[in-house]
Amino acid sequence: IKNSELKVMGSSYQTDGWTNTTSAIQNKTGCNLLHNPSHPLAILKELIFKEFPSFAYYDSLSPVVSTYQNFDSLGFSKDHPGRSKTDTYYINENTLLRTHTSAHQLQLLVAGKQSDRSLLAQAKNGKAAPGNERFLVAADVYRRDEIDSSHYPVFHQMEAVCTFSRKEIQQLKQQPAHSNTNTQNNFEAHSIAYSQVAKLTDTTVIGNGNPKQPEHTTDEVAFVAEHMKQSMNQMVFQILSKAMAAKKAGGYQASDVSESEFPVRWIDAYFPFTSPSWEMEVFYQGEWLEICGCGIMKQELLDNAGMPDRLGWAFGFGLERLAMLLFGIPDIRLFWSTDPRFTSQFSPGRINAFKPFSRHPSCTKDVSFWLPSIGNFHENDLMDLVRETAGDLVEDVKLIDSFTHPKTGKTSHCYRINYCSMDRNVTNDEINLIQEQVRDQMVKQLGVTLR
Ligand code: PHE
């Protein structure tokens, strides 16, 4: 697709040497799983929105963003690996499918500052947060990745941004830190008693590789970080409690139900647009789960939004992993299923356990090939080729063998493709035909030599 146009979300874009958005991916844009109130991802989204009543929330922002929005506005360096064509779906050099909801941080802050009605009007509860000083964004995001039961090139994220003026921070700090009836910092979103939240918190000190920004005082960072952690604790606590209640009502897995609290820990992390940054982990059903990236927003971003007098925190996380856990959904492809045996199991506002229906037989095919002697082979190119040809019939694709011939120096790979439909029986003939097409395309698109 050189020198032509690509149509995404109703608009045409000029393609160029960066274009790598396949039609399989193009077809996913505008699917709007988050707008179906009975879809598990939308149910989870609504539960999270409810935890933040003073925030504006957005769930209809187009996935097509500029390279500037997705990377530059957030301080990604020019050579950051996330920008690479092997990881990101580009429409052209300057336009791409967002890889994370953080792509909207600057834009939404600016819209608030400048009272840009066209954007602010897209908030579901537009008037709730004048100035867009606190907001949530739920949206589909796109990343080139491997194929297995927990990776899909389209998934969903929830972003939160919460900013404070320096004056507000001073005022809020005056309030009693450990009130029994109110959450710390008078954060009205939280109805739960602080004492209950407090035992979930393990506030780590700020590490050296992950510094406080020079523009901020230690006190300011301590306040904003604590506010962020309380807010996140609250959200996780409420949602996991609901999941536990659902399990109890379902009358199974009695050992899980006794858990009434969910210990949380904060691991130092790195993101170009927050410092300090953390990864939040929650102990749930015997395991530490990495839930969410978060941190104190880089002051440069707020300066660029015309808000040099404000500080903020932000978090962002994937909805699928949490939804799979809460609803007991075993395969990420199921979120895209239109099989009534899947779709009929959920209803708005409710977390319930998914009852698996009979699995259709799977079928594996191996393909061995010599890597091209010129140019590179990148695994994600193979993944996209398989998706483009086999769609959701492919369950996973794995490298099972690799060797380099001692004399010729040529390298051979063998990949195993596992085909299995989520919702129907597929015949062997059908799979054979698809496998032939995959092999054909591998020669044409990747320049490999089949063995
Ligand atoms: N956007 C980050 C990601 O996708 C998560 C994040 C959001 C981290 C906001 C910090 C603050 O990994």
Coordinates of C-alpha atoms and ligand atoms in Angstrom, one line a residue:
I1 CA 0.0 0.0 0.0
K2 CA 2.3 2.8 -1.2
N3 CA 1.1 6.2 -2.4
S4 CA -2.5 5.5 -1.7
E5 CA -5.1 6.2 0.9
L6 CA -6.2 4.4 4.0
K7 CA -9.7 4.9 5.4
V8 CA -10.0 4.7 9.2
M9 CA -13.0 5.8 11.2
G10 CA -14.5 7.4 8.2
S11 CA -11.6 9.6 7.2
S12 CA -9.0 9.0 4.5
Y13 CA -5.3 9.3 5.2
Q14 CA -2.4 9.4 2.8
T15 CA -0.2 6.4 3.3
D16 CA 3.6 6.4 3.3
G17 CA 6.6 4.2 4.2
W18 CA 5.4 4.2 7.8
T19 CA 2.0 2.7 7.0
N20 CA 1.6 -0.7 8.6
T21 CA -2.1 -0.8 9.7
T22 CA -3.6 -3.9 8.2
S23 CA -7.2 -4.3 7.2
A24 CA -7.8 -6.7 10.0
I25 CA -6.9 -3.9 12.4
Q26 CA -8.6 -1.2 10.5
N27 CA -11.8 -3.3 10.8
K28 CA -11.5 -3.3 14.6
T29 CA -11.6 0.5 14.8
G30 CA -15.1 1.7 15.7
C31 CA -16.2 -1.6 17.1
N32 CA -17.1 0.2 20.3
L33 CA -17.2 -2.7 22.7
L34 CA -17.2 -0.1 25.5
H35 CA -20.5 1.3 24.3
N36 CA -22.4 -2.0 24.8
P37 CA -23.6 -1.8 28.4
S38 CA -23.8 -5.6 28.7
H39 CA -20.2 -6.2 27.6
P40 CA -17.9 -7.1 30.5
L41 CA -15.4 -4.4 29.5
A42 CA -18.2 -1.8 29.5
I43 CA -19.5 -3.1 32.9
L44 CA -16.0 -2.7 34.4
K45 CA -15.6 0.8 32.8
E46 CA -18.8 2.0 34.4
L47 CA -17.8 0.6 37.8
I48 CA -14.6 2.5 37.6
F49 CA -16.3 5.7 36.4
K50 CA -18.6 5.5 39.4
E51 CA -15.7 5.5 41.8
F52 CA -14.7 9.0 40.5
P53 CA -17.9 11.1 40.6
S54 CA -16.1 14.4 40.4
F55 CA -14.2 13.5 37.2
A56 CA -15.3 14.2 33.7
Y57 CA -15.3 10.9 31.7
Y58 CA -14.6 10.2 28.1
D59 CA -15.2 7.0 26.2
S60 CA -15.7 8.1 22.6
L61 CA -12.4 9.6 21.6
S62 CA -11.2 8.4 18.2
P63 CA -8.3 6.0 18.2
V64 CA -6.6 7.9 15.4
V65 CA -4.2 10.4 17.0
S66 CA -1.0 12.2 15.9
T67 CA 2.5 10.8 16.6
Y68 CA 2.9 14.0 18.6
Q69 CA 0.0 13.2 20.9
N70 CA 0.9 9.6 21.4
F71 CA 4.7 10.2 22.0
D72 CA 6.1 13.7 21.8
S73 CA 3.6 15.4 24.0
L74 CA 4.4 12.9 26.7
G75 CA 8.2 13.3 26.5
F76 CA 9.0 10.1 24.7
S77 CA 12.6 10.5 23.2
K78 CA 13.0 10.4 19.4
D79 CA 14.6 6.9 19.7
H80 CA 12.2 5.4 22.2
P81 CA 11.5 1.8 21.2
G82 CA 7.8 2.2 21.6
R83 CA 7.8 4.4 18.5
S84 CA 9.1 1.6 16.3
K85 CA 7.1 0.3 13.4
T86 CA 7.4 -3.2 14.8
D87 CA 5.4 -2.1 17.9
T88 CA 3.0 0.5 16.8
Y89 CA 0.3 0.6 14.1
Y90 CA 1.1 3.7 11.9
I91 CA -1.4 5.1 9.5
N92 CA 1.4 7.4 8.2
E93 CA 4.4 9.0 9.7
N94 CA 2.4 11.6 11.6
T95 CA -0.7 9.6 12.3
L96 CA -1.2 6.4 14.2
L97 CA -3.6 4.2 16.2
R98 CA -3.0 5.3 19.9
T99 CA -1.0 2.8 21.8
H100 CA -2.2 4.1 25.2
T101 CA -4.9 6.4 26.6
S102 CA -2.1 8.7 27.8
A103 CA -2.2 10.1 24.2
H104 CA -5.1 12.3 25.3
Q105 CA -3.6 13.8 28.5
L106 CA -2.3 17.0 27.0
Q107 CA -5.2 17.5 24.6
L108 CA -7.8 17.2 27.3
L109 CA -6.0 19.5 29.7
V110 CA -5.6 22.1 26.9
A111 CA -9.3 21.7 26.0
G112 CA -10.2 22.4 29.7
K113 CA -7.9 25.4 29.9
Q114 CA -9.2 26.9 26.6
S115 CA -12.8 25.9 27.2
D116 CA -12.7 24.0 23.9
R117 CA -16.4 23.0 23.7
S118 CA -16.0 20.6 20.8
L119 CA -13.8 18.3 22.9
L120 CA -15.3 19.0 26.3
A121 CA -18.8 18.2 25.0
Q122 CA -17.6 14.7 24.4
A123 CA -17.4 14.0 28.1
K124 CA -20.3 11.8 29.2
N125 CA -21.0 14.0 32.2
G126 CA -19.7 17.2 30.6
K127 CA -20.6 19.6 33.4
A128 CA -19.1 17.6 36.3
A129 CA -15.6 18.9 36.0
P130 CA -15.2 22.5 34.8
G131 CA -11.8 23.1 33.4
N132 CA -11.2 19.4 32.9
E133 CA -8.9 19.4 36.0
R134 CA -9.9 15.8 36.7
F135 CA -10.8 13.3 34.1
L136 CA -11.0 9.6 33.0
V137 CA -10.5 8.3 29.5
A138 CA -11.6 4.7 28.6
A139 CA -10.7 3.7 25.1
D140 CA -9.5 1.0 22.7
V141 CA -5.7 1.0 22.2
Y142 CA -3.6 -0.8 19.6
R143 CA -0.3 -2.5 19.8
R144 CA 1.6 -4.9 17.5
D145 CA 2.2 -8.0 19.6
E146 CA 2.5 -11.7 19.8
I147 CA -0.6 -14.0 19.5
D148 CA -1.8 -15.9 22.6
S149 CA -4.7 -16.2 25.1
S150 CA -3.8 -12.9 26.8
H151 CA -2.5 -10.8 23.9
Y152 CA -4.7 -9.2 21.3
P153 CA -3.6 -6.3 19.0
V154 CA -6.6 -4.2 20.2
F155 CA -7.3 -3.9 23.9
H156 CA -8.8 -1.2 26.2
Q157 CA -7.3 1.1 28.8
M158 CA -8.5 3.4 31.5
E159 CA -6.6 6.6 32.1
A160 CA -7.1 9.0 35.1
V161 CA -5.7 12.5 35.4
C162 CA -6.2 14.5 38.6
T163 CA -4.7 18.0 39.0
F164 CA -4.5 20.4 41.9
S165 CA -3.5 24.1 42.2
R166 CA -0.7 24.7 44.7
K167 CA -3.2 26.6 46.8
E168 CA -5.6 23.7 46.9
I169 CA -2.8 21.4 48.0
Q170 CA -2.0 23.8 50.9
Q171 CA -5.7 23.9 51.9
L172 CA -6.3 20.1 51.7
K173 CA -3.1 19.4 53.7
Q174 CA -4.5 21.4 56.6
Q175 CA -7.3 18.8 57.0
P176 CA -6.8 16.0 59.5
A177 CA -4.9 13.2 57.7
H178 CA -6.4 10.3 59.5
S179 CA -10.1 11.0 60.0
N180 CA -12.1 8.0 60.9
T181 CA -15.2 9.0 59.1
N182 CA -13.8 10.5 56.0
T183 CA -11.2 9.5 53.5
Q184 CA -7.9 11.4 53.8
N185 CA -7.7 14.7 52.0
N186 CA -11.4 15.1 51.8
F187 CA -11.5 13.4 48.5
E188 CA -15.3 13.2 48.1
A189 CA -15.2 10.2 45.7
H190 CA -14.4 8.0 48.7
S191 CA -17.2 6.9 50.9
I192 CA -15.1 4.2 52.6
A193 CA -13.6 5.0 56.0
Y194 CA -10.0 6.0 55.8
S195 CA -9.1 3.5 58.5
Q196 CA -10.3 0.8 56.1
V197 CA -8.3 2.0 53.2
A198 CA -5.2 2.7 55.3
K199 CA -4.5 -0.9 56.0
L200 CA -4.3 -1.6 52.3
T201 CA -1.6 1.0 51.8
D202 CA 2.1 0.4 51.9
T203 CA 3.6 3.7 50.9
T204 CA 7.1 3.2 49.7
V205 CA 9.7 5.9 49.8
I206 CA 10.7 7.5 46.6
G207 CA 13.6 5.7 45.0
N208 CA 16.7 7.3 43.5
G209 CA 16.2 6.2 39.9
N210 CA 12.8 7.7 39.9
P211 CA 13.2 11.1 41.3
K212 CA 11.0 13.9 42.6
Q213 CA 10.9 16.7 40.0
P214 CA 12.9 19.8 41.0
E215 CA 9.8 22.0 40.4
H216 CA 8.0 20.2 43.3
T217 CA 8.6 20.4 47.0
T218 CA 8.8 17.1 49.0
D219 CA 5.6 18.1 50.7
E220 CA 3.7 18.6 47.5
V221 CA 4.8 15.3 46.1
A222 CA 4.0 13.5 49.3
F223 CA 0.5 15.0 49.2
V224 CA -0.2 14.3 45.5
A225 CA 1.3 10.8 45.7
E226 CA -0.8 9.9 48.8
H227 CA -4.0 11.3 47.1
M228 CA -3.2 9.1 44.1
K229 CA -2.6 6.0 46.1
Q230 CA -5.7 6.5 48.2
S231 CA -7.8 6.9 45.1
M232 CA -6.4 3.8 43.4
N233 CA -6.7 1.8 46.6
Q234 CA -10.3 2.8 46.8
M235 CA -11.0 1.9 43.2
V236 CA -9.4 -1.5 43.5
F237 CA -11.0 -2.2 46.8
Q238 CA -14.5 -1.5 45.6
I239 CA -14.2 -3.5 42.5
L240 CA -12.5 -6.5 44.0
S241 CA -15.1 -6.5 46.8
K242 CA -17.9 -6.6 44.2
A243 CA -16.2 -9.5 42.5
M244 CA -15.9 -11.3 45.8
A245 CA -19.5 -10.7 46.6
A246 CA -20.4 -12.1 43.2
K247 CA -18.4 -15.2 43.9
K248 CA -20.0 -15.7 47.2
A249 CA -23.5 -15.3 45.7
G250 CA -22.5 -17.9 43.1
G251 CA -21.7 -20.3 45.9
Y252 CA -18.3 -21.5 44.8
Q253 CA -14.6 -21.2 45.5
A254 CA -15.3 -20.7 49.2
S255 CA -11.6 -20.3 50.0
D256 CA -11.4 -17.1 47.9
V257 CA -14.4 -15.5 49.5
S258 CA -12.9 -15.3 53.0
E259 CA -10.5 -12.6 51.7
S260 CA -11.9 -9.3 52.8
E261 CA -8.9 -7.1 52.0
F262 CA -6.5 -6.8 49.2
P263 CA -3.0 -5.9 50.1
V264 CA -1.4 -3.4 47.7
R265 CA 2.2 -2.6 47.0
W266 CA 3.9 0.1 44.9
I267 CA 6.9 -0.9 42.8
D268 CA 9.2 1.9 41.4
A269 CA 8.6 2.2 37.7
Y270 CA 9.6 4.4 34.8
F271 CA 7.4 6.3 32.4
P272 CA 8.5 9.3 30.3
F273 CA 5.6 11.4 31.4
T274 CA 5.5 10.8 35.2
S275 CA 8.2 11.1 37.9
P276 CA 8.2 9.5 40.4
S277 CA 6.4 6.6 38.9
W278 CA 5.0 3.4 40.3
E279 CA 3.5 0.1 39.2
M280 CA 0.6 -0.8 41.5
E281 CA 0.3 -4.5 42.4
V282 CA -2.6 -6.1 44.2
F283 CA -2.5 -9.4 46.1
Y284 CA -5.6 -11.3 44.8
Q285 CA -6.2 -15.1 45.0
G286 CA -2.7 -15.9 46.1
E287 CA -0.8 -13.8 43.5
W288 CA 0.7 -10.3 43.2
L289 CA -1.0 -8.8 40.1
E290 CA 0.5 -5.9 38.2
I291 CA -2.5 -3.7 37.8
C292 CA -1.6 -0.2 36.9
G293 CA 1.1 2.3 36.0
C294 CA 1.0 5.6 37.7
G295 CA 2.9 8.6 38.9
I296 CA 3.3 12.4 39.4
M297 CA 2.7 14.1 36.1
K298 CA 5.8 15.7 34.5
Q299 CA 5.5 19.4 35.1
E300 CA 6.5 20.2 31.6
L301 CA 3.3 18.6 30.4
L302 CA 1.2 20.8 32.7
D303 CA 3.3 23.8 31.7
N304 CA 2.6 23.0 28.0
A305 CA -1.1 22.8 28.8
G306 CA -0.9 26.4 30.2
M307 CA -1.2 25.2 33.8
P308 CA 2.2 25.9 35.4
D309 CA 0.5 26.5 38.7
R310 CA -0.9 23.0 39.0
L311 CA 0.4 19.6 40.0
G312 CA -1.1 16.3 39.0
W313 CA -1.1 12.6 39.2
A314 CA -2.1 10.1 36.5
F315 CA -2.7 6.4 36.2
G316 CA -3.4 4.1 33.3
F317 CA -4.1 0.4 33.0
G318 CA -5.5 -2.3 30.7
L319 CA -9.1 -3.3 31.3
E320 CA -8.9 -6.8 29.7
R321 CA -6.7 -8.4 32.3
L322 CA -8.8 -7.2 35.2
A323 CA -12.0 -8.1 33.4
M324 CA -10.7 -11.6 32.7
L325 CA -9.9 -12.0 36.4
L326 CA -13.2 -10.6 37.7
F327 CA -15.5 -12.4 35.2
G328 CA -13.3 -15.6 34.9
I329 CA -12.9 -15.1 31.2
P330 CA -10.1 -17.5 30.0
D331 CA -9.3 -16.1 26.5
I332 CA -8.9 -12.5 25.4
R333 CA -10.5 -13.3 22.0
L334 CA -13.8 -13.9 23.8
F335 CA -14.3 -10.2 24.3
W336 CA -14.7 -9.9 20.6
S337 CA -17.1 -12.9 20.3
T338 CA -20.6 -12.3 19.1
D339 CA -21.7 -15.8 20.1
P340 CA -24.9 -15.5 22.2
R341 CA -23.4 -18.1 24.6
F342 CA -20.9 -15.4 25.5
T343 CA -22.8 -12.2 25.1
S344 CA -26.0 -13.3 26.9
Q345 CA -24.1 -14.1 30.1
F346 CA -23.5 -10.5 31.2
S347 CA -25.7 -7.6 32.3
P348 CA -25.1 -3.9 33.1
G349 CA -23.7 -3.1 36.6
R350 CA -23.1 -6.8 37.5
I351 CA -19.9 -8.8 37.9
N352 CA -20.7 -12.5 37.5
A353 CA -18.6 -15.6 36.7
F354 CA -18.5 -16.6 33.1
K355 CA -19.6 -20.1 32.5
P356 CA -17.4 -21.6 29.8
F357 CA -19.2 -23.3 26.9
S358 CA -17.8 -26.3 25.1
R359 CA -14.5 -25.7 23.4
H360 CA -14.3 -26.5 19.8
P361 CA -11.4 -28.8 18.7
S362 CA -8.2 -27.1 17.9
C363 CA -5.7 -27.9 15.2
T364 CA -2.0 -27.1 15.0
K365 CA 0.1 -26.5 11.9
D366 CA 3.8 -26.0 11.8
V367 CA 5.6 -23.8 9.3
S368 CA 9.4 -24.0 8.8
F369 CA 11.4 -21.5 6.8
W370 CA 14.7 -19.9 6.2
L371 CA 15.0 -16.2 7.1
P372 CA 15.5 -13.8 4.2
S373 CA 19.1 -13.2 3.4
I374 CA 18.5 -9.5 2.9
G375 CA 16.4 -7.3 5.2
N376 CA 15.1 -8.1 8.7
F377 CA 12.6 -10.6 10.0
H378 CA 10.5 -9.3 12.8
E379 CA 8.2 -11.7 14.6
N380 CA 5.4 -9.1 14.8
D381 CA 5.2 -8.9 11.0
L382 CA 4.5 -12.7 11.0
M383 CA 1.9 -12.2 13.8
D384 CA 0.1 -9.5 11.7
L385 CA 0.2 -11.6 8.6
V386 CA -1.4 -14.6 10.4
R387 CA -4.1 -12.3 11.9
E388 CA -4.8 -10.8 8.5
T389 CA -5.2 -14.2 6.9
A390 CA -6.8 -16.3 9.7
G391 CA -8.5 -13.6 11.8
D392 CA -9.7 -14.8 15.2
L393 CA -9.4 -18.4 14.2
V394 CA -5.8 -18.3 15.4
E395 CA -5.4 -19.0 19.1
D396 CA -1.6 -18.7 19.4
V397 CA 1.5 -18.6 17.4
K398 CA 4.8 -19.8 18.9
L399 CA 8.4 -20.2 17.9
I400 CA 9.2 -23.8 18.6
D401 CA 12.5 -24.2 16.9
S402 CA 15.4 -22.1 15.6
F403 CA 18.8 -23.0 14.3
T404 CA 21.6 -21.6 12.2
H405 CA 23.1 -23.9 9.5
P406 CA 26.9 -24.3 10.3
K407 CA 28.0 -24.1 6.7
T408 CA 25.7 -21.6 5.0
G409 CA 25.1 -19.5 8.1
K410 CA 21.4 -19.3 7.2
T411 CA 18.9 -19.3 10.0
S412 CA 15.8 -21.4 10.1
H413 CA 12.7 -20.9 12.2
C414 CA 9.8 -23.2 12.9
Y415 CA 6.5 -21.6 14.2
R416 CA 3.6 -23.6 15.5
I417 CA 0.2 -22.0 14.7
N418 CA -2.7 -23.2 16.8
Y419 CA -6.1 -22.7 15.2
C420 CA -9.3 -22.9 17.2
S421 CA -12.5 -21.1 16.8
M422 CA -14.2 -19.4 19.7
D423 CA -17.7 -20.1 18.4
R424 CA -18.0 -22.7 15.7
N425 CA -16.6 -25.9 14.3
V426 CA -14.0 -25.6 11.6
T427 CA -13.2 -28.3 9.2
N428 CA -9.7 -29.6 8.6
D429 CA -10.0 -28.6 4.9
E430 CA -10.8 -25.0 5.9
I431 CA -7.7 -24.9 8.1
N432 CA -5.5 -26.4 5.4
L433 CA -6.7 -23.8 3.0
I434 CA -5.9 -21.0 5.5
Q435 CA -2.5 -22.5 6.3
E436 CA -1.7 -22.5 2.5
Q437 CA -2.6 -18.9 2.3
V438 CA -0.5 -18.1 5.3
R439 CA 2.5 -19.9 3.7
D440 CA 1.9 -18.1 0.4
Q441 CA 1.8 -14.7 2.1
M442 CA 4.9 -15.4 4.1
V443 CA 6.9 -15.8 0.9
K444 CA 5.3 -12.8 -0.7
Q445 CA 5.4 -10.4 2.3
L446 CA 8.3 -11.5 4.4
G447 CA 10.6 -12.9 1.7
V448 CA 11.2 -16.1 3.6
T449 CA 12.0 -19.4 1.9
L450 CA 9.7 -22.2 3.0
R451 CA 11.2 -25.5 3.9
Ligands
PHE1 N1 0.3 4.8 29.5 C1 1.0 3.9 30.4 C2 1.0 2.5 29.7 O1 0.2 2.3 28.8 C3 0.4 3.8 31.8 C4 0.5 5.1 32.6 C5 -0.5 6.0 32.5 C6 1.5 5.3 33.4 C7 -0.5 7.1 33.3 C8 1.6 6.4 34.2 C9 0.6 7.4 34.1 O2 1.8 1.7 30.1

